[in-house]
Coordinates of C-alpha atoms and ligand atoms in Angstrom, one line a residue:
X1 CA 74.6 96.4 87.2
X2 CA 75.8 99.3 89.3
X3 CA 73.2 101.4 91.1
X4 CA 72.1 104.6 89.3
X5 CA 73.3 107.7 91.2
X6 CA 70.8 110.4 92.0
X7 CA 70.9 114.0 93.3
X8 CA 70.5 114.6 97.0
X9 CA 66.8 115.1 97.9
X10 CA 65.9 118.8 97.8
X11 CA 69.0 119.8 95.8
X12 CA 68.2 120.6 92.2
X13 CA 70.2 120.6 88.9
X14 CA 69.5 123.9 87.1
X15 CA 69.7 122.9 83.4
X16 CA 70.3 124.9 80.2
X17 CA 66.6 125.6 79.7
X18 CA 66.5 127.4 83.0
X19 CA 69.8 129.2 83.2
X20 CA 69.0 132.1 80.8
X21 CA 66.2 133.1 83.3
X22 CA 68.5 132.7 86.3
X23 CA 71.1 134.8 84.5
X24 CA 68.5 137.5 83.6
X25 CA 67.4 137.7 87.3
X26 CA 71.0 137.9 88.6
X27 CA 72.0 140.4 85.9
X28 CA 69.0 142.6 86.6
X29 CA 69.7 142.5 90.4
X30 CA 73.4 143.3 89.7
X31 CA 72.5 146.3 87.6
X32 CA 70.1 147.7 90.1
X33 CA 72.5 147.1 93.0
X34 CA 75.2 149.0 91.1
X35 CA 72.9 152.0 90.8
X36 CA 72.6 152.1 94.6
X37 CA 76.3 151.6 95.0
X38 CA 76.2 148.2 96.6
X39 CA 79.4 146.3 96.0
X40 CA 79.7 142.5 95.5
X41 CA 81.5 140.3 97.9
X42 CA 82.1 136.5 97.7
X43 CA 82.1 134.5 100.9
X44 CA 82.8 130.9 101.9
X45 CA 80.0 128.4 101.9
X46 CA 81.4 126.7 104.9
X47 CA 81.7 128.5 108.3
X48 CA 82.2 127.4 111.8
X49 CA 79.0 126.0 113.3
X50 CA 79.4 128.3 116.2
X51 CA 78.7 131.4 114.0
X52 CA 75.2 130.2 113.1
X53 CA 74.4 129.1 116.6
X54 CA 75.3 132.5 118.0
X55 CA 73.6 134.6 115.3
X56 CA 70.5 132.8 114.0
X57 CA 69.9 131.6 117.5
X58 CA 70.0 128.2 119.4
X59 CA 66.2 127.8 119.5
X60 CA 65.3 128.4 115.9
X61 CA 64.2 125.8 113.4
X62 CA 67.3 126.4 111.4
X63 CA 69.8 125.8 114.2
X64 CA 67.8 123.1 115.9
X65 CA 67.0 120.9 112.9
X66 CA 68.0 122.2 109.5
X67 CA 71.7 122.7 109.4
X68 CA 74.1 120.5 107.5
X69 CA 76.8 120.2 110.1
X70 CA 79.8 117.9 110.1
X71 CA 83.1 117.5 111.9
X72 CA 86.2 118.4 109.9
X73 CA 89.2 116.1 110.0
X74 CA 90.7 118.2 112.8
X75 CA 87.6 117.9 114.9
X76 CA 86.3 121.4 114.2
X77 CA 82.5 121.6 113.7
X78 CA 81.6 123.2 110.3
X79 CA 78.3 124.0 108.7
X80 CA 77.1 124.6 105.2
X81 CA 75.7 128.2 105.4
X82 CA 71.9 128.2 105.9
X83 CA 71.9 131.9 105.1
X84 CA 74.4 134.7 104.3
X85 CA 74.0 137.4 106.9
X86 CA 76.0 135.7 109.6
X87 CA 78.8 135.1 107.1
X88 CA 78.7 138.8 106.0
X89 CA 79.0 139.9 109.7
X90 CA 81.8 137.5 110.4
X91 CA 83.7 138.6 107.2
X92 CA 83.2 142.3 108.1
X93 CA 84.5 141.7 111.6
X94 CA 87.4 139.5 110.6
X95 CA 88.5 141.9 107.8
X96 CA 88.2 145.0 110.1
X97 CA 85.4 146.6 108.1
X98 CA 83.3 147.8 111.0
X99 CA 85.0 150.4 113.1
X100 CA 83.9 153.9 112.0
X101 CA 83.1 152.6 108.6
X102 CA 80.1 152.0 106.5
X103 CA 79.7 149.5 103.7
X104 CA 76.9 148.5 101.3
X105 CA 77.5 145.0 100.1
X106 CA 75.8 142.1 98.4
X107 CA 76.4 138.5 97.6
X108 CA 74.7 135.7 95.7
X109 CA 75.0 132.0 96.0
X110 CA 73.7 128.7 97.4
X111 CA 72.4 128.3 101.0
X112 CA 71.5 125.0 102.7
X113 CA 68.7 124.1 105.0
X114 CA 67.4 120.6 105.7
X115 CA 63.8 121.5 105.4
X116 CA 61.0 119.3 104.1
X117 CA 61.3 119.8 100.3
X118 CA 58.2 121.1 98.5
X119 CA 57.4 123.5 95.7
X120 CA 59.5 126.7 96.4
X121 CA 61.3 125.1 99.3
X122 CA 64.5 123.3 98.8
X123 CA 67.5 122.0 100.8
X124 CA 69.9 123.8 98.5
X125 CA 68.5 127.1 97.4
X126 CA 70.0 130.4 96.2
X127 CA 69.8 133.9 97.7
X128 CA 70.6 137.3 96.4
X129 CA 71.6 138.9 99.7
X130 CA 72.1 142.6 100.4
X131 CA 73.5 144.2 103.5
X132 CA 74.1 147.8 104.6
X133 CA 76.7 147.8 107.4
X134 CA 77.0 150.8 109.8
X135 CA 73.8 152.6 108.9
X136 CA 71.3 153.6 111.6
X137 CA 68.3 154.1 109.4
X138 CA 65.4 154.6 108.9
X139 CA 66.5 156.2 105.7
X140 CA 68.6 153.2 104.6
X141 CA 65.7 150.9 105.6
X142 CA 63.6 152.7 103.0
X143 CA 66.3 152.3 100.4
X144 CA 66.3 148.6 101.1
X145 CA 62.6 148.4 100.3
X146 CA 62.9 150.7 97.3
X147 CA 65.7 148.5 95.8
X148 CA 63.6 145.4 96.2
X149 CA 60.6 147.1 94.7
X150 CA 62.7 148.2 91.8
X151 CA 63.9 144.7 91.3
X152 CA 60.4 143.4 91.1
X153 CA 59.4 146.1 88.6
X154 CA 62.4 145.5 86.4
X155 CA 61.6 141.8 86.3
X156 CA 57.9 142.5 85.6
X157 CA 56.6 140.8 88.8
X158 CA 53.5 142.7 89.8
X159 CA 51.7 140.6 92.4
X160 CA 53.9 140.9 95.4
X161 CA 52.7 142.7 98.6
X162 CA 54.9 144.2 101.3
X163 CA 54.4 143.5 105.0
X164 CA 56.3 145.6 107.5
X165 CA 56.8 145.4 111.3
X166 CA 59.1 146.6 114.0
X167 CA 60.5 144.3 116.7
X168 CA 61.9 147.1 118.8
X169 CA 65.1 146.8 120.8
X170 CA 66.3 143.7 122.5
X171 CA 65.0 145.0 125.8
X172 CA 61.5 145.7 124.5
X173 CA 61.4 142.2 123.1
X174 CA 62.5 140.7 126.4
X175 CA 59.6 142.5 128.1
X176 CA 57.2 141.3 125.4
X177 CA 58.6 137.8 125.6
X178 CA 57.6 137.6 129.3
X179 CA 54.1 138.9 128.6
X180 CA 53.7 136.4 125.8
X181 CA 54.8 133.5 128.1
X182 CA 52.3 134.6 130.7
X183 CA 49.6 134.7 128.0
X184 CA 50.3 131.4 126.3
X185 CA 50.7 129.6 129.7
X186 CA 47.0 130.2 130.2
X187 CA 46.4 128.1 127.1
X188 CA 49.1 125.5 127.7
X189 CA 46.7 122.5 127.2
X190 CA 45.6 123.9 123.8
X191 CA 49.1 124.3 122.4
X192 CA 50.4 121.8 119.9
X193 CA 53.8 120.1 120.5
X194 CA 55.7 122.6 118.5
X195 CA 54.2 125.6 120.4
X196 CA 54.5 123.9 123.7
X197 CA 58.2 123.3 123.0
X198 CA 58.6 127.0 122.0
X199 CA 56.7 128.3 125.0
X200 CA 59.6 129.1 127.3
X201 CA 62.5 129.1 124.7
X202 CA 61.2 131.2 121.9
X203 CA 57.5 132.2 122.4
X204 CA 57.6 134.8 119.6
X205 CA 57.9 132.0 117.1
X206 CA 54.5 130.7 118.3
X207 CA 53.0 133.7 116.6
X208 CA 54.3 132.3 113.3
X209 CA 52.5 129.0 113.7
X210 CA 50.4 127.9 110.7
X211 CA 48.3 125.5 112.8
X212 CA 44.6 126.7 112.3
X213 CA 43.7 125.3 115.7
X214 CA 45.9 128.0 117.3
X215 CA 44.7 130.8 115.1
X216 CA 42.2 132.3 117.6
X217 CA 44.6 132.1 120.5
X218 CA 47.4 133.7 118.4
X219 CA 45.0 136.4 117.2
X220 CA 44.2 137.4 120.7
X221 CA 47.8 137.4 121.9
X222 CA 49.3 140.6 123.2
X223 CA 51.0 142.8 120.7
X224 CA 54.6 143.8 120.8
X225 CA 53.4 147.3 119.9
X226 CA 52.6 148.0 123.6
X227 CA 56.2 147.2 124.7
X228 CA 57.9 149.3 122.0
X229 CA 60.5 151.8 123.2
X230 CA 60.0 155.4 122.0
X231 CA 63.0 155.4 119.6
X232 CA 61.9 152.2 117.9
X233 CA 58.4 153.6 117.6
X234 CA 59.7 156.8 116.0
X235 CA 62.0 154.8 113.7
X236 CA 59.1 152.8 112.5
X237 CA 56.8 155.8 112.0
X238 CA 59.4 157.6 109.9
X239 CA 60.0 154.4 107.9
X240 CA 56.2 154.0 107.2
X241 CA 56.0 157.6 106.2
X242 CA 58.9 157.4 103.8
X243 CA 57.6 154.2 102.2
X244 CA 54.2 155.8 101.7
X245 CA 55.9 158.9 100.2
X246 CA 57.7 156.6 97.8
X247 CA 54.3 155.3 96.6
X248 CA 54.8 151.8 97.9
X249 CA 51.8 150.1 99.4
X250 CA 52.3 148.0 102.5
X251 CA 50.5 146.5 105.4
X252 CA 51.8 146.5 109.0
X253 CA 51.7 142.9 110.2
X254 CA 52.3 142.9 114.0
X255 CA 52.7 139.1 113.8
X256 CA 55.7 139.2 111.5
X257 CA 58.5 138.1 113.7
X258 CA 60.9 136.3 111.2
X259 CA 62.6 132.9 111.8
X260 CA 66.0 134.2 112.8
X261 CA 66.8 135.6 116.2
X262 CA 69.1 138.5 115.3
X263 CA 66.5 141.0 114.2
X264 CA 65.7 144.3 115.9
X265 CA 63.4 147.1 114.9
X266 CA 62.5 146.9 111.2
X267 CA 61.5 143.6 109.6
X268 CA 59.8 143.1 106.3
X269 CA 58.7 140.5 103.8
X270 CA 57.5 140.7 100.2
X271 CA 54.9 138.0 99.7
X272 CA 53.1 136.5 96.7
X273 CA 50.1 134.3 96.6
X274 CA 51.2 132.8 93.3
X275 CA 53.7 130.3 94.6
X276 CA 51.4 128.3 96.9
X277 CA 52.5 127.9 100.5
X278 CA 56.0 129.3 100.0
X279 CA 55.0 132.9 99.4
X280 CA 57.9 134.8 100.9
X281 CA 59.9 136.0 97.9
X282 CA 62.2 138.5 99.6
X283 CA 62.7 139.1 103.3
X284 CA 64.9 140.9 105.7
X285 CA 65.3 143.4 108.5
X286 CA 67.6 145.3 110.8
X287 CA 70.0 143.6 113.1
X288 CA 71.6 146.3 115.2
X289 CA 72.9 144.0 118.0
X290 CA 74.5 141.3 115.9
X291 CA 78.0 142.7 115.4
X292 CA 78.5 143.1 119.1
X293 CA 76.9 139.7 119.8
X294 CA 79.5 138.1 117.5
X295 CA 82.4 139.9 119.2
X296 CA 82.8 142.9 116.9
X297 CA 82.5 146.6 117.4
X298 CA 78.9 147.7 117.7
X299 CA 77.4 148.5 114.3
X300 CA 73.9 149.1 113.1
X301 CA 73.0 147.1 110.0
X302 CA 70.1 146.0 107.8
X303 CA 69.7 143.7 104.9
X304 CA 67.5 141.4 102.8
X305 CA 67.7 138.2 100.9
X306 CA 65.6 137.2 97.9
X307 CA 65.1 133.5 97.1
X308 CA 66.3 133.1 93.5
X309 CA 64.2 129.9 93.0
X310 CA 61.1 131.8 94.1
X311 CA 61.9 134.7 91.8
X312 CA 62.3 132.2 89.0
X313 CA 59.0 130.5 89.9
X314 CA 57.2 133.8 90.0
X315 CA 58.7 135.1 86.8
X316 CA 57.5 131.9 85.1
X317 CA 54.1 132.4 86.5
X318 CA 53.9 136.0 85.3
X319 CA 55.6 135.6 81.8
X320 CA 54.6 133.1 79.2
X321 CA 57.5 133.4 76.9
X322 CA 60.7 131.6 77.8
X323 CA 64.0 133.4 77.8
X324 CA 66.0 131.8 75.1
X325 CA 69.7 131.5 74.6
X326 CA 70.2 131.4 70.8
X327 CA 73.0 132.0 68.3
X328 CA 72.7 135.1 66.2
X329 CA 74.3 133.2 63.4
X330 CA 74.7 129.5 62.5
X331 CA 77.4 128.7 60.0
X332 CA 76.6 125.9 57.7
X333 CA 79.9 124.6 56.2
X334 CA 79.9 121.8 53.7
X335 CA 83.2 120.0 53.2
X336 CA 86.5 120.1 55.2
X337 CA 87.9 123.3 53.6
X338 CA 84.6 125.1 54.2
X339 CA 84.6 124.0 57.9
X340 CA 88.2 125.2 58.3
X341 CA 87.1 128.6 56.9
X342 CA 84.0 128.6 59.0
X343 CA 86.0 128.2 62.2
X344 CA 88.4 131.0 61.3
X345 CA 85.6 133.3 60.0
X346 CA 83.6 132.8 63.3
X347 CA 86.7 133.9 65.3
X348 CA 87.1 137.0 63.1
X349 CA 83.4 137.9 63.5
X350 CA 83.6 137.5 67.3
X351 CA 86.6 139.8 67.3
X352 CA 84.9 142.4 65.1
X353 CA 81.5 142.2 66.7
X354 CA 81.7 141.7 70.5
X355 CA 78.4 140.2 71.7
X356 CA 77.7 138.3 68.5
X357 CA 76.9 134.6 69.3
X358 CA 78.1 132.4 66.5
X359 CA 77.6 128.7 66.3
X360 CA 79.6 126.6 63.7
X361 CA 78.2 123.4 62.4
X362 CA 80.6 120.7 63.7
X363 CA 80.7 117.0 62.8
X364 CA 79.7 117.6 59.1
X365 CA 76.5 116.4 57.6
X366 CA 74.8 117.1 54.3
X367 CA 73.7 120.6 53.4
X368 CA 70.1 119.7 54.2
X369 CA 70.8 118.2 57.6
X370 CA 73.0 121.2 58.5
X371 CA 70.3 123.6 57.6
X372 CA 67.9 121.6 59.8
X373 CA 70.3 122.1 62.7
X374 CA 70.5 125.8 61.9
X375 CA 66.8 126.1 62.0
X376 CA 66.6 124.1 65.3
X377 CA 69.2 126.3 66.9
X378 CA 66.8 129.3 66.9
X379 CA 69.3 131.5 65.0
X380 CA 67.7 134.2 62.8
X381 CA 70.4 133.7 60.2
X382 CA 72.4 130.9 58.6
X383 CA 75.6 131.6 56.9
X384 CA 76.4 129.2 54.1
X385 CA 79.9 128.3 53.1
X386 CA 80.4 125.6 50.4
X387 CA 83.1 125.1 47.8
X388 CA 81.7 127.7 45.4
X389 CA 81.4 130.3 48.2
X390 CA 85.0 129.6 49.2
X391 CA 86.2 130.1 45.7
X392 CA 84.3 133.3 45.2
X393 CA 85.1 134.8 48.7
X394 CA 81.4 135.4 49.1
X395 CA 79.1 133.9 51.8
X396 CA 75.4 133.2 51.5
X397 CA 73.4 134.8 54.3
X398 CA 70.1 133.1 54.6
X399 CA 67.3 134.5 56.8
X400 CA 65.7 131.6 58.7
X401 CA 62.7 133.4 60.3
X402 CA 61.3 135.2 57.2
X403 CA 60.7 134.7 53.5
X404 CA 63.4 137.2 52.6
X405 CA 65.9 136.0 50.0
X406 CA 69.3 134.7 50.6
X407 CA 72.0 137.2 49.7
X408 CA 75.7 136.9 49.0
X409 CA 78.2 139.0 51.0
X410 CA 81.9 139.4 51.1
X411 CA 83.4 139.5 54.6
X412 CA 83.2 143.3 55.0
X413 CA 79.6 143.6 53.9
X414 CA 78.8 140.5 56.1
X415 CA 80.2 142.4 59.1
X416 CA 78.2 145.4 58.3
X417 CA 74.9 143.5 58.1
X418 CA 75.5 141.5 61.2
X419 CA 76.7 144.6 63.1
X420 CA 73.4 146.3 62.2
X421 CA 71.4 143.2 63.2
X422 CA 73.2 143.2 66.6
X423 CA 72.6 146.9 67.1
X424 CA 68.9 146.3 66.4
X425 CA 68.5 143.4 68.8
X426 CA 70.3 145.2 71.7
X427 CA 68.3 148.4 71.4
Ligands
LIG1 P1 65.0 134.2 105.2 O1 63.7 134.7 105.4 O2 65.4 133.0 106.0 O3 66.0 135.3 105.6 O4 65.3 133.8 103.7 C1 65.3 134.9 102.7 C2 64.6 134.3 101.5 O5 65.2 133.1 101.0 C3 63.1 133.9 101.7 O6 62.2 135.0 101.6 C4 62.9 132.9 100.6 O7 62.6 133.7 99.4 C5 64.3 132.3 100.4 N1 64.3 131.0 101.1 C6 64.5 130.7 102.4 N2 64.5 129.4 102.6 C7 64.3 128.8 101.4 C8 64.2 127.4 101.0 N3 64.3 126.4 101.8 N4 64.0 127.2 99.6 C9 63.9 128.2 98.8 N5 64.0 129.5 99.1 C10 64.2 129.8 100.4 C11 67.4 135.2 105.6 O8 68.0 134.3 105.1 C12 68.1 136.5 106.1 N6 69.5 136.2 106.1 C13 67.7 137.7 105.2 C14 68.5 138.9 105.7 C15 69.5 139.5 105.1 N7 68.2 139.6 106.7 C16 69.0 140.6 106.9 N8 69.9 140.5 105.9

């Protein structure tokens, strides 16, 4: 017997039961992003490996050990995108969207990181990713936060808290980096392997360590705050003031450094305690140096990405009822002539009532078994067409979720009743 094929570890099938919620989340995000005038772009999933090395940073977990990289047939090194920001920057540069221009864009799709799979952390996952290109902030930084807060409100996700920090300019971070190295060198023998490895390459990442044995050393480490330049300090103060004025609670977390190297100034994360260890639902920040770093004209920019799987998980934790995908009408058709009429009538109804979901009973069956299927479909109404109905040009509309009586309708009257039902369900 041939071996059963299975999905790649950490890469999930999202099946029919789940997709209505995915769609609801994406549609909600789409509607909100429209109201802030962000425009959708669609980008390739594969990029040159070099792009991620130069943007995310050589000494980050992602580039060091999590990328799916392979050599193309022509010898070029390609990588499945681990995140979207680098691709957005590449696309903006290669399409000439940067010089003296400003763009608000968003994109949604799969990302790939070879992390250790666990609840909320996958090797293929999806992000809704938003970027404002050419904006200095801090006004747009606030809008970024307001948009994400609006998304959580619209989805009814109450238990997410906001953490904010500023990483200052590249020069300030360089100065801080040296101070951190000096500090951690004093504890070199106490550091775990990971921290020791990071000590001279990326000491800021040690601050992110989850190792409890390092907690005290990290807690006493110098703060970036002391190295901040005047402009970054003012930028951050205005940002905090505006976020407060908008009525959004937050905490300043001086240890929030983020796992990608391109950030400068504002960084933020929305975190929940309801998803176990993988609590970051949406995160982002400003990356004012990245355009230049990737060979483009200098451009200030900021963005965020929300993990769709985490939004789905949190939605399910906050809402008991499942989002259903059901027909409005299930047509029961007994006999070949009735089935023929059912197919044609369903088309006419879809023409007349856009948005009406009509399921026709295919593959025959007795009246009883068809009614059973109608009931199972979740439809509120069954439309019954048999020989007698065909002759009379009248269809039986049977309510399936109440004790109300079945009624006969000609096609016009049927359209009126269904149109009213559709209007009632969409308001
Ligand atoms: P990130 O923090 O690496 O940032 O990812 C953003 C979000 O994607 C996380 O908050 C989380 O919800 C989700 N996520 C990340 N890794 C996984 C995973 N393995 N499984 C499931 N969900 C995951 C970025 O990617 C930046 N590009 C965000 C950004 C946009 N910054 C500026 N613009």
